[in-house]
Amino acid sequence: HEEAVDNIKFLSTLERHFKNLAACTSFRDAAEMMPSIVNALRMVWIISRHYNTDARMIPLMERIVWLLCDKVAQAIDPRSILQTIAPRDAMKVCSEARQMLKAWETTYYDTRKRIEQSNRGDRWEFDKTL
């Protein structure tokens, strides 16, 4: 029971970030959300007694990645994108999608580096299993 209450407390702090990301219609806006999302994940990882393991954190991070990939797939259909919008606009959409995905990756690795430099015993090495 105590674990469930603790999990609800910490996961509810992430819920707002996930809802905002899910509702976001702009790749640029989504990219700007990455630092706050990853920071919230880091805080949960540091403070929570139950969400500080790979087994708990990896599924959270996977869900974020899946959401980002779904956003890209919904906006970019390689079979029809050049038929539905001008090539210049298609390049812009693809570039913004790439920047959003890159923002996730960069923010993750920057956070991982900060954790490593803090000399804390635990490390963020989730990418080794993703």
mmCIF file of N, CA and C in Angstrom:
data_model
loop_
_atom_site.group_PDB
_atom_site.id
_atom_site.type_symbol
_atom_site.label_atom_id
_atom_site.label_comp_id
_atom_site.label_asym_id
_atom_site.label_seq_id
_atom_site.Cartn_x
_atom_site.Cartn_y
_atom_site.Cartn_z
ATOM 1 N N HIS A 1 0.824 -1.193 0.000
ATOM 2 C CA HIS A 1 0.000 0.000 0.000
ATOM 3 C C HIS A 1 0.874 1.265 0.000
ATOM 4 N N GLU A 2 1.897 1.268 0.816
ATOM 5 C CA GLU A 2 2.783 2.432 0.906
ATOM 6 C C GLU A 2 3.473 2.705 -0.441
ATOM 7 N N GLU A 3 3.879 1.628 -1.121
ATOM 8 C CA GLU A 3 4.525 1.798 -2.426
ATOM 9 C C GLU A 3 3.554 2.404 -3.420
ATOM 10 N N ALA A 4 2.318 1.954 -3.422
ATOM 11 C CA ALA A 4 1.315 2.477 -4.356
ATOM 12 C C ALA A 4 1.070 3.969 -4.113
ATOM 13 N N VAL A 5 0.953 4.363 -2.870
ATOM 14 C CA VAL A 5 0.740 5.770 -2.532
ATOM 15 C C VAL A 5 1.935 6.605 -2.975
ATOM 16 N N ASP A 6 3.134 6.091 -2.722
ATOM 17 C CA ASP A 6 4.359 6.779 -3.122
ATOM 18 C C ASP A 6 4.428 6.917 -4.643
ATOM 19 N N ASN A 7 4.098 5.854 -5.352
ATOM 20 C CA ASN A 7 4.130 5.887 -6.820
ATOM 21 C C ASN A 7 3.138 6.899 -7.377
ATOM 22 N N ILE A 8 1.944 6.933 -6.820
ATOM 23 C CA ILE A 8 0.935 7.893 -7.267
ATOM 24 C C ILE A 8 1.434 9.316 -7.048
ATOM 25 N N LYS A 9 2.031 9.563 -5.905
ATOM 26 C CA LYS A 9 2.534 10.894 -5.598
ATOM 27 C C LYS A 9 3.562 11.339 -6.641
ATOM 28 N N PHE A 10 4.508 10.484 -6.953
ATOM 29 C CA PHE A 10 5.567 10.873 -7.873
ATOM 30 C C PHE A 10 5.113 10.860 -9.334
ATOM 31 N N LEU A 11 4.322 9.893 -9.701
ATOM 32 C CA LEU A 11 3.858 9.828 -11.088
ATOM 33 C C LEU A 11 2.893 10.966 -11.410
ATOM 34 N N SER A 12 2.154 11.428 -10.415
ATOM 35 C CA SER A 12 1.246 12.553 -10.672
ATOM 36 C C SER A 12 2.025 13.821 -10.992
ATOM 37 N N THR A 13 3.260 13.930 -10.510
ATOM 38 C CA THR A 13 4.075 15.101 -10.857
ATOM 39 C C THR A 13 4.488 15.053 -12.328
ATOM 40 N N LEU A 14 4.536 13.865 -12.901
ATOM 41 C CA LEU A 14 4.899 13.717 -14.314
ATOM 42 C C LEU A 14 3.695 13.856 -15.240
ATOM 43 N N GLU A 15 2.520 13.624 -14.712
ATOM 44 C CA GLU A 15 1.311 13.590 -15.530
ATOM 45 C C GLU A 15 1.112 14.870 -16.334
ATOM 46 N N ARG A 16 1.313 16.021 -15.710
ATOM 47 C CA ARG A 16 1.138 17.299 -16.405
ATOM 48 C C ARG A 16 2.071 17.393 -17.608
ATOM 49 N N HIS A 17 3.319 16.972 -17.425
ATOM 50 C CA HIS A 17 4.282 17.005 -18.522
ATOM 51 C C HIS A 17 3.840 16.093 -19.665
ATOM 52 N N PHE A 18 3.380 14.892 -19.331
ATOM 53 C CA PHE A 18 2.955 13.944 -20.356
ATOM 54 C C PHE A 18 1.725 14.453 -21.103
ATOM 55 N N LYS A 19 0.780 15.030 -20.363
ATOM 56 C CA LYS A 19 -0.427 15.555 -21.008
ATOM 57 C C LYS A 19 -0.091 16.724 -21.925
ATOM 58 N N ASN A 20 0.791 17.608 -21.469
ATOM 59 C CA ASN A 20 1.188 18.743 -22.303
ATOM 60 C C ASN A 20 1.889 18.270 -23.570
ATOM 61 N N LEU A 21 2.749 17.289 -23.437
ATOM 62 C CA LEU A 21 3.449 16.764 -24.603
ATOM 63 C C LEU A 21 2.469 16.085 -25.552
ATOM 64 N N ALA A 22 1.548 15.322 -25.007
ATOM 65 C CA ALA A 22 0.564 14.627 -25.846
ATOM 66 C C ALA A 22 -0.323 15.625 -26.592
ATOM 67 N N ALA A 23 -0.662 16.731 -25.960
ATOM 68 C CA ALA A 23 -1.553 17.722 -26.568
ATOM 69 C C ALA A 23 -0.819 18.672 -27.507
ATOM 70 N N CYS A 24 0.464 18.700 -27.434
ATOM 71 C CA CYS A 24 1.274 19.634 -28.223
ATOM 72 C C CYS A 24 1.126 19.342 -29.718
ATOM 73 N N THR A 25 0.924 20.380 -30.505
ATOM 74 C CA THR A 25 0.747 20.196 -31.939
ATOM 75 C C THR A 25 1.937 20.707 -32.739
ATOM 76 N N SER A 26 2.924 21.242 -32.073
ATOM 77 C CA SER A 26 4.094 21.794 -32.747
ATOM 78 C C SER A 26 5.351 21.036 -32.321
ATOM 79 N N PHE A 27 6.133 20.604 -33.297
ATOM 80 C CA PHE A 27 7.400 19.940 -32.973
ATOM 81 C C PHE A 27 8.322 20.887 -32.214
ATOM 82 N N ARG A 28 8.297 22.138 -32.587
ATOM 83 C CA ARG A 28 9.147 23.131 -31.918
ATOM 84 C C ARG A 28 8.753 23.277 -30.450
ATOM 85 N N ASP A 29 7.452 23.364 -30.171
ATOM 86 C CA ASP A 29 6.987 23.468 -28.788
ATOM 87 C C ASP A 29 7.328 22.204 -28.002
ATOM 88 N N ALA A 30 7.183 21.056 -28.644
ATOM 89 C CA ALA A 30 7.506 19.790 -27.983
ATOM 90 C C ALA A 30 8.998 19.747 -27.641
ATOM 91 N N ALA A 31 9.837 20.207 -28.551
ATOM 92 C CA ALA A 31 11.281 20.224 -28.294
ATOM 93 C C ALA A 31 11.605 21.098 -27.096
ATOM 94 N N GLU A 32 10.897 22.208 -26.958
ATOM 95 C CA GLU A 32 11.137 23.107 -25.827
ATOM 96 C C GLU A 32 10.704 22.505 -24.499
ATOM 97 N N MET A 33 9.832 21.498 -24.545
ATOM 98 C CA MET A 33 9.375 20.835 -23.317
ATOM 99 C C MET A 33 10.378 19.822 -22.778
ATOM 100 N N MET A 34 11.296 19.380 -23.606
ATOM 101 C CA MET A 34 12.199 18.284 -23.219
ATOM 102 C C MET A 34 12.978 18.546 -21.933
ATOM 103 N N PRO A 35 13.588 19.717 -21.750
ATOM 104 C CA PRO A 35 14.329 19.916 -20.498
ATOM 105 C C PRO A 35 13.459 19.762 -19.245
ATOM 106 N N SER A 36 12.247 20.302 -19.272
ATOM 107 C CA SER A 36 11.402 20.180 -18.077
ATOM 108 C C SER A 36 10.924 18.749 -17.867
ATOM 109 N N ILE A 37 10.665 18.027 -18.958
ATOM 110 C CA ILE A 37 10.241 16.629 -18.836
ATOM 111 C C ILE A 37 11.370 15.776 -18.266
ATOM 112 N N VAL A 38 12.556 15.924 -18.822
ATOM 113 C CA VAL A 38 13.686 15.112 -18.353
ATOM 114 C C VAL A 38 14.066 15.502 -16.925
ATOM 115 N N ASN A 39 13.969 16.783 -16.606
ATOM 116 C CA ASN A 39 14.258 17.200 -15.230
ATOM 117 C C ASN A 39 13.249 16.596 -14.259
ATOM 118 N N ALA A 40 11.988 16.562 -14.648
ATOM 119 C CA ALA A 40 10.968 15.945 -13.789
ATOM 120 C C ALA A 40 11.250 14.454 -13.611
ATOM 121 N N LEU A 41 11.655 13.776 -14.684
ATOM 122 C CA LEU A 41 12.030 12.361 -14.570
ATOM 123 C C LEU A 41 13.209 12.179 -13.623
ATOM 124 N N ARG A 42 14.199 13.068 -13.749
ATOM 125 C CA ARG A 42 15.379 12.994 -12.876
ATOM 126 C C ARG A 42 14.988 13.192 -11.413
ATOM 127 N N MET A 43 14.101 14.134 -11.160
ATOM 128 C CA MET A 43 13.675 14.384 -9.776
ATOM 129 C C MET A 43 12.938 13.177 -9.203
ATOM 130 N N VAL A 44 12.074 12.575 -9.993
ATOM 131 C CA VAL A 44 11.373 11.371 -9.530
ATOM 132 C C VAL A 44 12.393 10.274 -9.251
ATOM 133 N N TRP A 45 13.354 10.112 -10.148
ATOM 134 C CA TRP A 45 14.392 9.084 -9.992
ATOM 135 C C TRP A 45 15.206 9.310 -8.717
ATOM 136 N N ILE A 46 15.496 10.561 -8.393
ATOM 137 C CA ILE A 46 16.301 10.876 -7.211
ATOM 138 C C ILE A 46 15.502 10.701 -5.924
ATOM 139 N N ILE A 47 14.271 11.195 -5.914
ATOM 140 C CA ILE A 47 13.503 11.271 -4.670
ATOM 141 C C ILE A 47 12.697 10.012 -4.365
ATOM 142 N N SER A 48 12.147 9.398 -5.381
ATOM 143 C CA SER A 48 11.275 8.239 -5.164
ATOM 144 C C SER A 48 12.056 7.035 -4.652
ATOM 145 N N ARG A 49 11.439 6.319 -3.748
ATOM 146 C CA ARG A 49 12.056 5.091 -3.247
ATOM 147 C C ARG A 49 11.784 3.907 -4.164
ATOM 148 N N HIS A 50 10.816 4.051 -5.066
ATOM 149 C CA HIS A 50 10.417 2.919 -5.893
ATOM 150 C C HIS A 50 10.649 3.151 -7.386
ATOM 151 N N TYR A 51 10.787 4.389 -7.798
ATOM 152 C CA TYR A 51 11.028 4.692 -9.213
ATOM 153 C C TYR A 51 12.476 5.108 -9.454
ATOM 154 N N ASN A 52 13.385 4.469 -8.761
ATOM 155 C CA ASN A 52 14.807 4.789 -8.926
ATOM 156 C C ASN A 52 15.589 3.610 -9.500
ATOM 157 N N THR A 53 14.881 2.755 -10.219
ATOM 158 C CA THR A 53 15.528 1.590 -10.814
ATOM 159 C C THR A 53 15.301 1.584 -12.326
ATOM 160 N N ASP A 54 16.166 0.863 -13.019
ATOM 161 C CA ASP A 54 16.005 0.725 -14.468
ATOM 162 C C ASP A 54 14.643 0.112 -14.805
ATOM 163 N N ALA A 55 14.231 -0.860 -14.012
ATOM 164 C CA ALA A 55 12.973 -1.565 -14.282
ATOM 165 C C ALA A 55 11.775 -0.618 -14.251
ATOM 166 N N ARG A 56 11.845 0.433 -13.479
ATOM 167 C CA ARG A 56 10.740 1.393 -13.403
ATOM 168 C C ARG A 56 10.930 2.578 -14.346
ATOM 169 N N MET A 57 12.165 3.039 -14.506
ATOM 170 C CA MET A 57 12.414 4.234 -15.315
ATOM 171 C C MET A 57 12.365 3.954 -16.817
ATOM 172 N N ILE A 58 12.851 2.808 -17.225
ATOM 173 C CA ILE A 58 12.876 2.509 -18.663
ATOM 174 C C ILE A 58 11.477 2.537 -19.276
ATOM 175 N N PRO A 59 10.468 1.917 -18.661
ATOM 176 C CA PRO A 59 9.127 2.014 -19.261
ATOM 177 C C PRO A 59 8.613 3.450 -19.361
ATOM 178 N N LEU A 60 8.935 4.303 -18.391
ATOM 179 C CA LEU A 60 8.521 5.704 -18.485
ATOM 180 C C LEU A 60 9.175 6.380 -19.686
ATOM 181 N N MET A 61 10.466 6.163 -19.824
ATOM 182 C CA MET A 61 11.189 6.781 -20.935
ATOM 183 C C MET A 61 10.734 6.203 -22.276
ATOM 184 N N GLU A 62 10.452 4.913 -22.302
ATOM 185 C CA GLU A 62 9.951 4.300 -23.543
ATOM 186 C C GLU A 62 8.630 4.925 -23.960
ATOM 187 N N ARG A 63 7.767 5.191 -22.998
ATOM 188 C CA ARG A 63 6.464 5.787 -23.324
ATOM 189 C C ARG A 63 6.637 7.184 -23.932
ATOM 190 N N ILE A 64 7.591 7.923 -23.418
ATOM 191 C CA ILE A 64 7.859 9.246 -23.985
ATOM 192 C C ILE A 64 8.363 9.102 -25.415
ATOM 193 N N VAL A 65 9.306 8.201 -25.621
ATOM 194 C CA VAL A 65 9.852 7.986 -26.963
ATOM 195 C C VAL A 65 8.756 7.524 -27.917
ATOM 196 N N TRP A 66 7.902 6.623 -27.471
ATOM 197 C CA TRP A 66 6.796 6.164 -28.314
ATOM 198 C C TRP A 66 5.894 7.332 -28.695
ATOM 199 N N LEU A 67 5.600 8.195 -27.724
ATOM 200 C CA LEU A 67 4.751 9.354 -28.001
ATOM 201 C C LEU A 67 5.410 10.266 -29.035
ATOM 202 N N LEU A 68 6.699 10.508 -28.891
ATOM 203 C CA LEU A 68 7.411 11.345 -29.856
ATOM 204 C C LEU A 68 7.384 10.709 -31.247
ATOM 205 N N CYS A 69 7.631 9.426 -31.298
ATOM 206 C CA CYS A 69 7.607 8.716 -32.589
ATOM 207 C C CYS A 69 6.216 8.738 -33.212
ATOM 208 N N ASP A 70 5.189 8.584 -32.397
ATOM 209 C CA ASP A 70 3.810 8.662 -32.908
ATOM 210 C C ASP A 70 3.516 10.050 -33.484
ATOM 211 N N LYS A 71 4.001 11.082 -32.803
ATOM 212 C CA LYS A 71 3.798 12.445 -33.309
ATOM 213 C C LYS A 71 4.437 12.606 -34.684
ATOM 214 N N VAL A 72 5.639 12.081 -34.838
ATOM 215 C CA VAL A 72 6.320 12.170 -36.126
ATOM 216 C C VAL A 72 5.549 11.373 -37.179
ATOM 217 N N ALA A 73 5.153 10.163 -36.837
ATOM 218 C CA ALA A 73 4.444 9.309 -37.801
ATOM 219 C C ALA A 73 3.117 9.928 -38.235
ATOM 220 N N GLN A 74 2.438 10.616 -37.323
ATOM 221 C CA GLN A 74 1.171 11.256 -37.676
ATOM 222 C C GLN A 74 1.374 12.452 -38.604
ATOM 223 N N ALA A 75 2.485 13.147 -38.425
ATOM 224 C CA ALA A 75 2.729 14.350 -39.219
ATOM 225 C C ALA A 75 3.432 14.066 -40.534
ATOM 226 N N ILE A 76 4.166 12.972 -40.584
ATOM 227 C CA ILE A 76 4.985 12.697 -41.768
ATOM 228 C C ILE A 76 4.669 11.297 -42.284
ATOM 229 N N ASP A 77 3.941 11.252 -43.380
ATOM 230 C CA ASP A 77 3.687 9.988 -44.062
ATOM 231 C C ASP A 77 4.585 9.975 -45.292
ATOM 232 N N PRO A 78 5.660 9.187 -45.269
ATOM 233 C CA PRO A 78 6.619 9.226 -46.380
ATOM 234 C C PRO A 78 6.004 8.913 -47.739
ATOM 235 N N ARG A 79 4.898 8.176 -47.755
ATOM 236 C CA ARG A 79 4.262 7.820 -49.035
ATOM 237 C C ARG A 79 3.496 8.976 -49.659
ATOM 238 N N SER A 80 3.089 9.948 -48.813
ATOM 239 C CA SER A 80 2.225 10.984 -49.365
ATOM 240 C C SER A 80 2.635 12.413 -49.023
ATOM 241 N N ILE A 81 3.656 12.600 -48.216
ATOM 242 C CA ILE A 81 3.961 13.961 -47.758
ATOM 243 C C ILE A 81 4.230 14.915 -48.909
ATOM 244 N N LEU A 82 4.927 14.471 -49.933
ATOM 245 C CA LEU A 82 5.240 15.360 -51.052
ATOM 246 C C LEU A 82 4.039 15.578 -51.969
ATOM 247 N N GLN A 83 3.015 14.770 -51.795
ATOM 248 C CA GLN A 83 1.794 14.942 -52.581
ATOM 249 C C GLN A 83 0.808 15.876 -51.887
ATOM 250 N N THR A 84 0.967 16.026 -50.561
ATOM 251 C CA THR A 84 0.003 16.814 -49.808
ATOM 252 C C THR A 84 0.488 18.223 -49.474
ATOM 253 N N ILE A 85 1.808 18.424 -49.418
ATOM 254 C CA ILE A 85 2.328 19.765 -49.145
ATOM 255 C C ILE A 85 3.537 20.037 -50.041
ATOM 256 N N ALA A 86 3.864 21.291 -50.175
ATOM 257 C CA ALA A 86 4.984 21.700 -51.026
ATOM 258 C C ALA A 86 6.299 21.129 -50.476
ATOM 259 N N PRO A 87 7.232 20.822 -51.360
ATOM 260 C CA PRO A 87 8.514 20.250 -50.911
ATOM 261 C C PRO A 87 9.209 21.092 -49.839
ATOM 262 N N ARG A 88 9.186 22.394 -49.975
ATOM 263 C CA ARG A 88 9.818 23.271 -48.972
ATOM 264 C C ARG A 88 9.146 23.100 -47.610
ATOM 265 N N ASP A 89 7.823 23.027 -47.598
ATOM 266 C CA ASP A 89 7.081 22.830 -46.350
ATOM 267 C C ASP A 89 7.345 21.436 -45.777
ATOM 268 N N ALA A 90 7.460 20.450 -46.646
ATOM 269 C CA ALA A 90 7.758 19.085 -46.201
ATOM 270 C C ALA A 90 9.132 19.037 -45.537
ATOM 271 N N MET A 91 10.089 19.723 -46.126
ATOM 272 C CA MET A 91 11.429 19.768 -45.534
ATOM 273 C C MET A 91 11.402 20.448 -44.171
ATOM 274 N N LYS A 92 10.593 21.483 -44.045
ATOM 275 C CA LYS A 92 10.481 22.200 -42.763
ATOM 276 C C LYS A 92 9.891 21.282 -41.687
ATOM 277 N N VAL A 93 8.825 20.580 -42.040
ATOM 278 C CA VAL A 93 8.191 19.667 -41.084
ATOM 279 C C VAL A 93 9.177 18.569 -40.665
ATOM 280 N N CYS A 94 9.872 18.004 -41.632
ATOM 281 C CA CYS A 94 10.848 16.946 -41.335
ATOM 282 C C CYS A 94 11.985 17.470 -40.461
ATOM 283 N N SER A 95 12.441 18.668 -40.756
ATOM 284 C CA SER A 95 13.515 19.273 -39.964
ATOM 285 C C SER A 95 13.070 19.537 -38.535
ATOM 286 N N GLU A 96 11.871 20.049 -38.357
ATOM 287 C CA GLU A 96 11.353 20.314 -37.007
ATOM 288 C C GLU A 96 11.146 19.016 -36.237
ATOM 289 N N ALA A 97 10.690 17.974 -36.916
ATOM 290 C CA ALA A 97 10.524 16.673 -36.255
ATOM 291 C C ALA A 97 11.880 16.144 -35.802
ATOM 292 N N ARG A 98 12.863 16.255 -36.665
ATOM 293 C CA ARG A 98 14.210 15.809 -36.318
ATOM 294 C C ARG A 98 14.748 16.597 -35.126
ATOM 295 N N GLN A 99 14.528 17.900 -35.115
ATOM 296 C CA GLN A 99 14.998 18.736 -34.007
ATOM 297 C C GLN A 99 14.332 18.332 -32.687
ATOM 298 N N MET A 100 13.056 17.974 -32.751
ATOM 299 C CA MET A 100 12.362 17.532 -31.541
ATOM 300 C C MET A 100 12.989 16.243 -31.018
ATOM 301 N N LEU A 101 13.204 15.281 -31.921
ATOM 302 C CA LEU A 101 13.810 14.015 -31.503
ATOM 303 C C LEU A 101 15.228 14.231 -30.991
ATOM 304 N N LYS A 102 15.957 15.104 -31.632
ATOM 305 C CA LYS A 102 17.315 15.423 -31.206
ATOM 306 C C LYS A 102 17.299 16.111 -29.837
ATOM 307 N N ALA A 103 16.288 16.946 -29.586
ATOM 308 C CA ALA A 103 16.163 17.618 -28.285
ATOM 309 C C ALA A 103 15.991 16.584 -27.173
ATOM 310 N N TRP A 104 15.190 15.547 -27.427
ATOM 311 C CA TRP A 104 15.033 14.472 -26.442
ATOM 312 C C TRP A 104 16.385 13.822 -26.174
ATOM 313 N N GLU A 105 17.080 13.436 -27.234
ATOM 314 C CA GLU A 105 18.357 12.750 -27.093
ATOM 315 C C GLU A 105 19.388 13.631 -26.372
ATOM 316 N N THR A 106 19.513 14.862 -26.804
ATOM 317 C CA THR A 106 20.492 15.772 -26.215
ATOM 318 C C THR A 106 20.192 16.033 -24.745
ATOM 319 N N THR A 107 18.934 16.262 -24.434
ATOM 320 C CA THR A 107 18.546 16.526 -23.049
ATOM 321 C C THR A 107 18.817 15.310 -22.172
ATOM 322 N N TYR A 108 18.519 14.124 -22.678
ATOM 323 C CA TYR A 108 18.808 12.898 -21.927
ATOM 324 C C TYR A 108 20.306 12.802 -21.635
ATOM 325 N N TYR A 109 21.139 12.942 -22.669
ATOM 326 C CA TYR A 109 22.582 12.788 -22.474
ATOM 327 C C TYR A 109 23.176 13.908 -21.620
ATOM 328 N N ASP A 110 22.654 15.119 -21.736
ATOM 329 C CA ASP A 110 23.124 16.208 -20.872
ATOM 330 C C ASP A 110 22.797 15.925 -19.415
ATOM 331 N N THR A 111 21.593 15.419 -19.167
ATOM 332 C CA THR A 111 21.180 15.082 -17.803
ATOM 333 C C THR A 111 22.023 13.927 -17.277
ATOM 334 N N ARG A 112 22.239 12.955 -18.112
ATOM 335 C CA ARG A 112 23.077 11.812 -17.727
ATOM 336 C C ARG A 112 24.484 12.282 -17.345
ATOM 337 N N LYS A 113 25.023 13.194 -18.117
ATOM 338 C CA LYS A 113 26.365 13.717 -17.835
ATOM 339 C C LYS A 113 26.392 14.462 -16.503
ATOM 340 N N ARG A 114 25.358 15.280 -16.252
ATOM 341 C CA ARG A 114 25.284 16.001 -14.967
ATOM 342 C C ARG A 114 25.224 15.027 -13.800
ATOM 343 N N ILE A 115 24.477 13.957 -13.954
ATOM 344 C CA ILE A 115 24.379 12.956 -12.885
ATOM 345 C C ILE A 115 25.733 12.301 -12.664
ATOM 346 N N GLU A 116 26.421 11.968 -13.744
ATOM 347 C CA GLU A 116 27.740 11.353 -13.615
ATOM 348 C C GLU A 116 28.730 12.302 -12.945
ATOM 349 N N GLN A 117 28.665 13.582 -13.275
ATOM 350 C CA GLN A 117 29.582 14.565 -12.697
ATOM 351 C C GLN A 117 29.272 14.861 -11.236
ATOM 352 N N SER A 118 28.066 14.536 -10.804
ATOM 353 C CA SER A 118 27.692 14.777 -9.409
ATOM 354 C C SER A 118 28.296 13.738 -8.465
ATOM 355 N N ASN A 119 28.903 12.718 -9.041
ATOM 356 C CA ASN A 119 29.517 11.630 -8.275
ATOM 357 C C ASN A 119 28.522 10.889 -7.394
ATOM 358 N N ARG A 120 27.275 10.915 -7.805
ATOM 359 C CA ARG A 120 26.253 10.139 -7.119
ATOM 360 C C ARG A 120 26.485 8.673 -7.468
ATOM 361 N N GLY A 121 26.210 7.783 -6.571
ATOM 362 C CA GLY A 121 26.464 6.369 -6.815
ATOM 363 C C GLY A 121 25.711 5.808 -8.005
ATOM 364 N N ASP A 122 24.426 6.132 -8.103
ATOM 365 C CA ASP A 122 23.606 5.623 -9.197
ATOM 366 C C ASP A 122 23.843 6.444 -10.452
ATOM 367 N N ARG A 123 23.602 5.812 -11.602
ATOM 368 C CA ARG A 123 23.815 6.481 -12.882
ATOM 369 C C ARG A 123 22.621 6.274 -13.788
ATOM 370 N N TRP A 124 22.484 7.183 -14.729
ATOM 371 C CA TRP A 124 21.475 7.054 -15.780
ATOM 372 C C TRP A 124 22.147 6.403 -16.966
ATOM 373 N N GLU A 125 21.880 5.152 -17.165
ATOM 374 C CA GLU A 125 22.426 4.446 -18.317
ATOM 375 C C GLU A 125 21.323 3.648 -19.005
ATOM 376 N N PHE A 126 20.136 4.251 -19.070
ATOM 377 C CA PHE A 126 18.990 3.570 -19.635
ATOM 378 C C PHE A 126 19.150 3.320 -21.121
ATOM 379 N N ASP A 127 19.919 4.156 -21.796
ATOM 380 C CA ASP A 127 20.097 4.013 -23.240
ATOM 381 C C ASP A 127 20.792 2.702 -23.603
ATOM 382 N N LYS A 128 21.493 2.120 -22.674
ATOM 383 C CA LYS A 128 22.163 0.851 -22.947
ATOM 384 C C LYS A 128 21.176 -0.299 -23.104
ATOM 385 N N THR A 129 19.966 -0.114 -22.576
ATOM 386 C CA THR A 129 18.974 -1.175 -22.660
ATOM 387 C C THR A 129 17.822 -0.814 -23.588
ATOM 388 N N LEU A 130 17.726 0.434 -24.011
ATOM 389 C CA LEU A 130 16.629 0.845 -24.896
ATOM 390 C C LEU A 130 16.906 0.471 -26.319
#
